[in-house]
PDB file of C-alpha atoms in Angstrom:
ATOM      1  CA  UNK D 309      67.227   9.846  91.442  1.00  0.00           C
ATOM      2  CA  UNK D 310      64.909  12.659  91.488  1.00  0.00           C
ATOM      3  CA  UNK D 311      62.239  12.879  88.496  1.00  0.00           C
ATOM      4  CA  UNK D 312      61.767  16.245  86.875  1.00  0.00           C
ATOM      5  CA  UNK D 313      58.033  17.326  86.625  1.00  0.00           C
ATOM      6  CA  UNK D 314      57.297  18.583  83.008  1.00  0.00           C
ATOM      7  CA  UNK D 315      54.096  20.234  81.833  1.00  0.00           C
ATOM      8  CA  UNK D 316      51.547  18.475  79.309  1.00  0.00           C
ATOM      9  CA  UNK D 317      52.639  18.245  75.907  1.00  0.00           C
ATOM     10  CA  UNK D 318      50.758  19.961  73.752  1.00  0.00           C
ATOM     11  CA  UNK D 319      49.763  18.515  69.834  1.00  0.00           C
ATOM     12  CA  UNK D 320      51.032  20.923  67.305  1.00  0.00           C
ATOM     13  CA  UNK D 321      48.973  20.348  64.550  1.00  0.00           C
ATOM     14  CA  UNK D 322      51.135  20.593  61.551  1.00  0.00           C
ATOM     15  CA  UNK D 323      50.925  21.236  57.871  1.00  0.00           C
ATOM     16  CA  UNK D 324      51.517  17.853  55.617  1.00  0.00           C
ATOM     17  CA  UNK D 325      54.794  17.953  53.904  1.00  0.00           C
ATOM     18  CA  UNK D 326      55.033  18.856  50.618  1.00  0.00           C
ATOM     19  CA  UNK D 327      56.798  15.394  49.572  1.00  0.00           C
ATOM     20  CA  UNK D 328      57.263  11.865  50.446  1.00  0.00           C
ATOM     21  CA  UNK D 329      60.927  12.672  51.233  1.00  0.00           C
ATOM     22  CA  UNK D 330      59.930  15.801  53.515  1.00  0.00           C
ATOM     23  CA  UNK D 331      57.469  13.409  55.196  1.00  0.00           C
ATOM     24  CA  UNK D 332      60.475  10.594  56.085  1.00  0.00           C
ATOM     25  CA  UNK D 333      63.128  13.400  56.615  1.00  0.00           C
ATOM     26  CA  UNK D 334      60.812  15.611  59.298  1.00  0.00           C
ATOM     27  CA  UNK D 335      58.575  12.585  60.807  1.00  0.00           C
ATOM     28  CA  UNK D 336      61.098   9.360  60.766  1.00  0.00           C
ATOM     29  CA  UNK D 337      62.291  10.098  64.171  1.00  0.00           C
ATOM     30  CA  UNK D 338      58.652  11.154  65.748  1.00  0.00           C
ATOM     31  CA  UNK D 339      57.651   7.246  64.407  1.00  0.00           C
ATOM     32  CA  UNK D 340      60.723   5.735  66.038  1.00  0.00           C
ATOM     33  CA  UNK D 341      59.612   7.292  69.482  1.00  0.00           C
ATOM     34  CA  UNK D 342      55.841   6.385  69.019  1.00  0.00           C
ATOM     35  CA  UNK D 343      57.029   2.712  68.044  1.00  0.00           C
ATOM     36  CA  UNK D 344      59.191   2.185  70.646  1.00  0.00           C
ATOM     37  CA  UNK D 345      56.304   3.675  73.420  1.00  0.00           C
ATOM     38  CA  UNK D 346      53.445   1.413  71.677  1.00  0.00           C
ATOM     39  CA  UNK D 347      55.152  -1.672  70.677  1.00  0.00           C
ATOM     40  CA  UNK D 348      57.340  -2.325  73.554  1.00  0.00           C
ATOM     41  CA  UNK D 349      60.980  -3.942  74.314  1.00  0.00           C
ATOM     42  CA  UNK D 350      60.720  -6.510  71.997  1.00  0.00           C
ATOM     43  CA  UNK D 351      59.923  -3.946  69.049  1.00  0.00           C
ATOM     44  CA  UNK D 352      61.998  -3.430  66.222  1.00  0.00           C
ATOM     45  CA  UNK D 353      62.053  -0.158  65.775  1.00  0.00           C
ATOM     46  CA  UNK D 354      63.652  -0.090  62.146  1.00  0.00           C
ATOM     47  CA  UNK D 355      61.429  -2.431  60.986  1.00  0.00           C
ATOM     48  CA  UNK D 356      58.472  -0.530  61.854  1.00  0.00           C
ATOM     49  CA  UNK D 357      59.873   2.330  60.784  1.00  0.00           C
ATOM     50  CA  UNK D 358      60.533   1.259  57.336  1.00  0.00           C
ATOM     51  CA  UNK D 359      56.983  -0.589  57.046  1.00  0.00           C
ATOM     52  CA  UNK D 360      55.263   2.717  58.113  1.00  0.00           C
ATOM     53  CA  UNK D 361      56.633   4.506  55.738  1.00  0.00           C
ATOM     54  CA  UNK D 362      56.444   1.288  52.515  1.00  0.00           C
ATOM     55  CA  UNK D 363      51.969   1.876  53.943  1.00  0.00           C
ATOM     56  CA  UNK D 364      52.634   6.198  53.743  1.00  0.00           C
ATOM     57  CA  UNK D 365      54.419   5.561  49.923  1.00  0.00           C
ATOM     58  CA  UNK D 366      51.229   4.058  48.724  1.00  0.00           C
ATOM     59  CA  UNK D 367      49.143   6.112  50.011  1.00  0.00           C
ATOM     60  CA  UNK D 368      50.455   9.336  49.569  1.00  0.00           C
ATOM     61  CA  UNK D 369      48.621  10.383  46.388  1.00  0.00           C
ATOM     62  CA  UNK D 370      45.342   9.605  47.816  1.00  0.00           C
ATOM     63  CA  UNK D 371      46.200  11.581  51.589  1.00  0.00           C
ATOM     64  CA  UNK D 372      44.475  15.374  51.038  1.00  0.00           C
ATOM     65  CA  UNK D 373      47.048  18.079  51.890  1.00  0.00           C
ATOM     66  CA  UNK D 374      44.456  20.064  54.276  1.00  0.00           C
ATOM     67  CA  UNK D 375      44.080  17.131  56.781  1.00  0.00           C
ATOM     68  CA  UNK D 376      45.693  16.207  59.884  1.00  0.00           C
ATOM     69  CA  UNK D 377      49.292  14.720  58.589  1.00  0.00           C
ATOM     70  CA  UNK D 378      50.320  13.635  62.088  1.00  0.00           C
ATOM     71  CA  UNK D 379      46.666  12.149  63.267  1.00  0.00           C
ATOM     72  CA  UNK D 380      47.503  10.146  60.103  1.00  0.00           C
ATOM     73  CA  UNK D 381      50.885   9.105  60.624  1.00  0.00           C
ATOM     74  CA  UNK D 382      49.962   7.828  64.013  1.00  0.00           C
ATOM     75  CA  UNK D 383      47.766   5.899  62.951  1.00  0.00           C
ATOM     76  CA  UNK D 384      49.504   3.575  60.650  1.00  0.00           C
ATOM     77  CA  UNK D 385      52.046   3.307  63.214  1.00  0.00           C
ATOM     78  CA  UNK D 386      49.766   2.194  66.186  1.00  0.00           C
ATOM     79  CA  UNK D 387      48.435  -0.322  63.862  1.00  0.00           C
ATOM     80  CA  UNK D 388      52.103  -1.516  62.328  1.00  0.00           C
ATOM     81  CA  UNK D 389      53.027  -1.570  66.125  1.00  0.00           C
ATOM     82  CA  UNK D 390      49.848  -3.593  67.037  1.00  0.00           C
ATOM     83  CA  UNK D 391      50.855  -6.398  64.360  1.00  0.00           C
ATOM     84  CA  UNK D 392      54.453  -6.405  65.337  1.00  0.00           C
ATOM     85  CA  UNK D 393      53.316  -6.852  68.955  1.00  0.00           C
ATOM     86  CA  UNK D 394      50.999 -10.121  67.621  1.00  0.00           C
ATOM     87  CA  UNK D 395      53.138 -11.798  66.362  1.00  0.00           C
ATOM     88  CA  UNK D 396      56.352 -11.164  68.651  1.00  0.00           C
ATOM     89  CA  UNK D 397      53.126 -12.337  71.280  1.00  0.00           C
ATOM     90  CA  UNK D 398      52.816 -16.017  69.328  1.00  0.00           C
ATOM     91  CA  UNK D 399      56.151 -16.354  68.619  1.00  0.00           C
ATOM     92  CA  UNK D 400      56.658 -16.247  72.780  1.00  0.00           C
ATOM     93  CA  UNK D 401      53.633 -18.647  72.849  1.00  0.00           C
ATOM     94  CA  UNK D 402      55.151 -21.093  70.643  1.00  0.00           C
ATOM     95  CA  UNK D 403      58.537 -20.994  72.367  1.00  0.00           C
ATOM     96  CA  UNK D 404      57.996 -20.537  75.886  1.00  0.00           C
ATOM     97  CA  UNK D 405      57.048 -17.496  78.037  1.00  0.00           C
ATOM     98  CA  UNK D 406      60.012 -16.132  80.525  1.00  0.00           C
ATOM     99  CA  UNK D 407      58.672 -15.621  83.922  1.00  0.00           C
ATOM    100  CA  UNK D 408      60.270 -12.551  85.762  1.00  0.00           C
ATOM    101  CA  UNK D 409      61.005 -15.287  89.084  1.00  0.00           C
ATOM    102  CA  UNK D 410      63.744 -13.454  90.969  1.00  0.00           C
ATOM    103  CA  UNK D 411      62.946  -9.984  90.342  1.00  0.00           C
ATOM    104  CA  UNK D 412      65.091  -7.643  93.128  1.00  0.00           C
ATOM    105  CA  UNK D 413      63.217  -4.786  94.612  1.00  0.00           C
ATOM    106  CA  UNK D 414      65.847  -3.876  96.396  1.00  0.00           C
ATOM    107  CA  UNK D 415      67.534  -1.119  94.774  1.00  0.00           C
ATOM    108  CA  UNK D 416      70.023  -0.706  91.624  1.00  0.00           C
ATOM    109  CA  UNK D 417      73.263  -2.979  93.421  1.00  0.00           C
ATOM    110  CA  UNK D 418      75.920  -4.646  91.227  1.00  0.00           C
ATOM    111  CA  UNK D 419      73.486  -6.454  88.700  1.00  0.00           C
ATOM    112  CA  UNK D 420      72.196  -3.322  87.998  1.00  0.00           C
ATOM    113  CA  UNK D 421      71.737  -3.910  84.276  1.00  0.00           C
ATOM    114  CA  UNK D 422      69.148  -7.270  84.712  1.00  0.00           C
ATOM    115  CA  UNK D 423      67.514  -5.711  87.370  1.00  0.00           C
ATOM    116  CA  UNK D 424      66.887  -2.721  85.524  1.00  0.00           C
ATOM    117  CA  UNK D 425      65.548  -4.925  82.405  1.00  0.00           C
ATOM    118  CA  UNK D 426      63.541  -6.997  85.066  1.00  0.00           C
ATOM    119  CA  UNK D 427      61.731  -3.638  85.747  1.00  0.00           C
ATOM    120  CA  UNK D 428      61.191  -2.500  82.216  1.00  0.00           C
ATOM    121  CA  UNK D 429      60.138  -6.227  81.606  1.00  0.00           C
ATOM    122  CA  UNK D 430      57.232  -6.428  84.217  1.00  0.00           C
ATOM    123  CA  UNK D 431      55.778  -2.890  83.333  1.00  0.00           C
ATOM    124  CA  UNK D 432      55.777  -3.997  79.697  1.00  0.00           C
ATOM    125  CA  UNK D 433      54.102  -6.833  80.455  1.00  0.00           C
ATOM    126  CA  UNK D 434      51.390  -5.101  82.570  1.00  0.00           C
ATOM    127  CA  UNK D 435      51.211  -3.205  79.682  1.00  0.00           C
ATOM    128  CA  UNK D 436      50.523  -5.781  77.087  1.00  0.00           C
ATOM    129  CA  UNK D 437      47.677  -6.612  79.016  1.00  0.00           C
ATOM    130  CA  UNK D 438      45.481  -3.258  77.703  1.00  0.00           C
ATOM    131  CA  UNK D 439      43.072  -3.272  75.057  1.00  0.00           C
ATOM    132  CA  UNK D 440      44.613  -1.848  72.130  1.00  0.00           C
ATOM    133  CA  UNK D 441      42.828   1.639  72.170  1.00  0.00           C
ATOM    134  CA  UNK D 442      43.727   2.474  75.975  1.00  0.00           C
ATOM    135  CA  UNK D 443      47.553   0.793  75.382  1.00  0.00           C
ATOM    136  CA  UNK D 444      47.880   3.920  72.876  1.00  0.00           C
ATOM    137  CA  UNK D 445      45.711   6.766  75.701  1.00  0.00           C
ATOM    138  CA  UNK D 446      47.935   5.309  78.237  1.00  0.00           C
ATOM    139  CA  UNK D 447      51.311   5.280  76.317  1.00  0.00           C
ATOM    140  CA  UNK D 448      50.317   9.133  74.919  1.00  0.00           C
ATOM    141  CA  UNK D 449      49.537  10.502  78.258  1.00  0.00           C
ATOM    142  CA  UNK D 450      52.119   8.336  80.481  1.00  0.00           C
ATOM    143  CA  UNK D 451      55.238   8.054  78.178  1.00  0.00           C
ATOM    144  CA  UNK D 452      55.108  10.900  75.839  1.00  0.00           C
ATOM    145  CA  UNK D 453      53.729  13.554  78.443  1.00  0.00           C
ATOM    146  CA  UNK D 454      50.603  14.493  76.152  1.00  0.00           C
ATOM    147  CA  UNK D 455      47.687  16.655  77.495  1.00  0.00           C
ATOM    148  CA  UNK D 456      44.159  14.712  76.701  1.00  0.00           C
ATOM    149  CA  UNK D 457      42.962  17.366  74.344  1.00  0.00           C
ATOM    150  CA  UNK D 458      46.114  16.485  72.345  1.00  0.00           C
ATOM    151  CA  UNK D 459      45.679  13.118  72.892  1.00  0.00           C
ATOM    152  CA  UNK D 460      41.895  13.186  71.435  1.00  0.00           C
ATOM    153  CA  UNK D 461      43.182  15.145  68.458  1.00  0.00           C
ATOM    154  CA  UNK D 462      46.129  13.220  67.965  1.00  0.00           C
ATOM    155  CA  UNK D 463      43.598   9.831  67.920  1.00  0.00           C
ATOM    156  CA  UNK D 464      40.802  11.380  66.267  1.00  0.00           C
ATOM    157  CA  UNK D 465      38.610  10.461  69.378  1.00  0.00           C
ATOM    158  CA  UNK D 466      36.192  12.390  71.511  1.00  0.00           C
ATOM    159  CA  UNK D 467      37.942  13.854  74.803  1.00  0.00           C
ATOM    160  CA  UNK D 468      35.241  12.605  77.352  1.00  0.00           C
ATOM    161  CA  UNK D 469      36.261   9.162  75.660  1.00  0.00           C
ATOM    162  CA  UNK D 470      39.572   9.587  75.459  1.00  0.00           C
ATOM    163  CA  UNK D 471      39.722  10.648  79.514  1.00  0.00           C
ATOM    164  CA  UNK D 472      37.483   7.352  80.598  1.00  0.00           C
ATOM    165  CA  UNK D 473      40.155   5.241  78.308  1.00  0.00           C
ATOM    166  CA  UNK D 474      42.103   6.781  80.146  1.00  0.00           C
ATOM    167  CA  UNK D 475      40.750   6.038  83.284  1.00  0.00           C
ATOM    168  CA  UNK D 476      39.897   2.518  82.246  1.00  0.00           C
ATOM    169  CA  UNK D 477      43.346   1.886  80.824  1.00  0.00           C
ATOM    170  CA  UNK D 478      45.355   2.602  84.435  1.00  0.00           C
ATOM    171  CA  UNK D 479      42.730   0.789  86.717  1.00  0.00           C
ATOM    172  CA  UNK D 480      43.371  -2.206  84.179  1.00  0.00           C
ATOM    173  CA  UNK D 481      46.925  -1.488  83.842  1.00  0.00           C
ATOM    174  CA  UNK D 482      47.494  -1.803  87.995  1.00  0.00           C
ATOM    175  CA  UNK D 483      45.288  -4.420  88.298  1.00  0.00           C
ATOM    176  CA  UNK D 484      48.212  -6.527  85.578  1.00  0.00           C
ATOM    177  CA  UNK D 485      51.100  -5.158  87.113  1.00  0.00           C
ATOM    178  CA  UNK D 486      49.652  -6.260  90.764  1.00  0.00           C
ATOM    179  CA  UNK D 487      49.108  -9.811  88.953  1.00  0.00           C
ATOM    180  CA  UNK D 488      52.206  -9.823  87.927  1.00  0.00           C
ATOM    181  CA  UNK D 489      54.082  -9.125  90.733  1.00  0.00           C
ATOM    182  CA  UNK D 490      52.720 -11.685  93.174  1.00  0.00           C
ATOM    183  CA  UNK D 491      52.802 -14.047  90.504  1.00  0.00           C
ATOM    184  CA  UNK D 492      55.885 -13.962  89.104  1.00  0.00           C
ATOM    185  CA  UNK D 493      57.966 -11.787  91.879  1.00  0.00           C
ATOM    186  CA  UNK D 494      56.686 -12.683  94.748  1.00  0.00           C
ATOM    187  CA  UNK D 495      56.144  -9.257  95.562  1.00  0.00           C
ATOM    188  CA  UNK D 496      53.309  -7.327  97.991  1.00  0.00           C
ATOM    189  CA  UNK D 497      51.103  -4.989  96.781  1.00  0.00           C
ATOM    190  CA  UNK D 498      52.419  -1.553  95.618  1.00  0.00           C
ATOM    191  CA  UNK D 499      50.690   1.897  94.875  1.00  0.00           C
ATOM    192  CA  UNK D 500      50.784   3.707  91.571  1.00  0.00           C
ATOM    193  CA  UNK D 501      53.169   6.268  92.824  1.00  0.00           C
ATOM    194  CA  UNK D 502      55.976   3.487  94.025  1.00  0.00           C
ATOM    195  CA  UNK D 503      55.057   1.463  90.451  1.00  0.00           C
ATOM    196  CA  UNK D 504      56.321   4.522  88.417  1.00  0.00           C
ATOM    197  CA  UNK D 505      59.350   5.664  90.727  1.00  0.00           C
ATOM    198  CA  UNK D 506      60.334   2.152  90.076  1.00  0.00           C
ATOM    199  CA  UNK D 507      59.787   2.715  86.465  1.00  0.00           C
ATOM    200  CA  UNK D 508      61.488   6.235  86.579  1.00  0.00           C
ATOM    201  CA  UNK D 509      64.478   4.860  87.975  1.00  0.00           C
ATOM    202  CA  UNK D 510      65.162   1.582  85.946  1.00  0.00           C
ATOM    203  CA  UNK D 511      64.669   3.647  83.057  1.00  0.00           C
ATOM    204  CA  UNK D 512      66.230   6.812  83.633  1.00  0.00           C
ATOM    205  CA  UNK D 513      63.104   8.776  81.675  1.00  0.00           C
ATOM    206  CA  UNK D 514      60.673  11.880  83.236  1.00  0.00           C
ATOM    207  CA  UNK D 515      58.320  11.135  85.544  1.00  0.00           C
ATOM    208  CA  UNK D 516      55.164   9.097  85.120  1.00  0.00           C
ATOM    209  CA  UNK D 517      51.939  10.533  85.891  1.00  0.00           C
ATOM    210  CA  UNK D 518      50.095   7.431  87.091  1.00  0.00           C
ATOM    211  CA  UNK D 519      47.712   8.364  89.597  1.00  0.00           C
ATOM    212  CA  UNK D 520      47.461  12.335  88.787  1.00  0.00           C
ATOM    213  CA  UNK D 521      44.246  13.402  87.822  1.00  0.00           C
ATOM    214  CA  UNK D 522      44.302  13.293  83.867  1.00  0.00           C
ATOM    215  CA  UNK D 523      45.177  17.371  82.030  1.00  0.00           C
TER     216      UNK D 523
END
């Protein structure tokens, strides 16, 4: 399968609704894609959902209508995904890790279905292994195709910061995912480009941008 190639997305900085319900109605689905990028496999995505919007409730009379609605909104949710993360993270400590022993790099075949969740697994896992500010530069940039400019606007960070997180968060993400695989697969050393064809392929989404010199 080929990838397409799509262009940065930009941040549309948006006007805050003019009501709770507008808020849940317009941003609901927009929170559902950030929490399933930033809290991984294992993440509920209803619950988080439903606990972002309990924290936006309670603090809707004290958000100011003039300031940046979305910045906002991600923020609770990278922090409701962080927590859900934590403790789906002790929970696995307390029962027992799965190792990914018998991961097949040898193309989708019959078992098509575990092999494609033994992909998704091992880059989540590499994953997990970020510091919590460049998990969220990497998942903005990587997963949801955002330019860095949108990226610092949508975190409220500086963009020279936001591009060495950025930087930072792939040499560290590589370095896990190399760990990983000889580790747990077996497997010889691969380059950034084969990591997110694999990636691409398992799971069927646009292409990753590992590697390409950040926008």
């Amino acid at each position: 399968m080929v990838a397409q190639r799509h262009a940065p997305r930009p941040f549309i900085r948006a006007a805050a609704p003019g009501s709770f319900a507008e808020a849940y109605r317009d941003y609901a689905p927009r929170v559902a894609r950030w929490a399933a990028h930033l809290g991984g496999l294992e993440c509920d995505l209803e619950d988080v959902v439903q606990e972002v919007f309990l924290v936006v409730s309670k603090k809707w009379p004290t958000f100011r209508g003039d300031g940046n609605f979305t910045a906002w909104l991600f923020g609770i949710t990278r922090k409701i995904a962080a927590n859900q993360r934590r403790r789906l993270r002790w929970r696995r400590l307390w029962s027992g890790d799965h190792d990914l022993a018998g991961l097949r790099w040898d193309g989708l075949g019959a078992d098509a279905e575990l092999e494609r969740h033994r992909v998704m697994a091992l880059f989540h896992r590499a994953l997990d292994r970020l510091p919590e500010k460049q998990r969220s530069v990497f998942v903005l940039y990587e997963l949801e195709g955002m330019s860095t400019p949108a990226i610092a606007e949508l975190t409220q960070r500086n963009l020279s910061t936001v591009k060495v997180q950025l930087t930072r968060a792939r040499d560290h993400f590589i370095a896990a995912y190399q760990r990983l695989l000889r580790r747990d697969c077996d497997g010889e050393s691969l380059g950034l480009s084969e990591i997110a064809q694999r990636v691409v392929v398992a799971d069927g989404q646009s292409e990753l941008r590992l590697g390409k010199k950040p926008s």
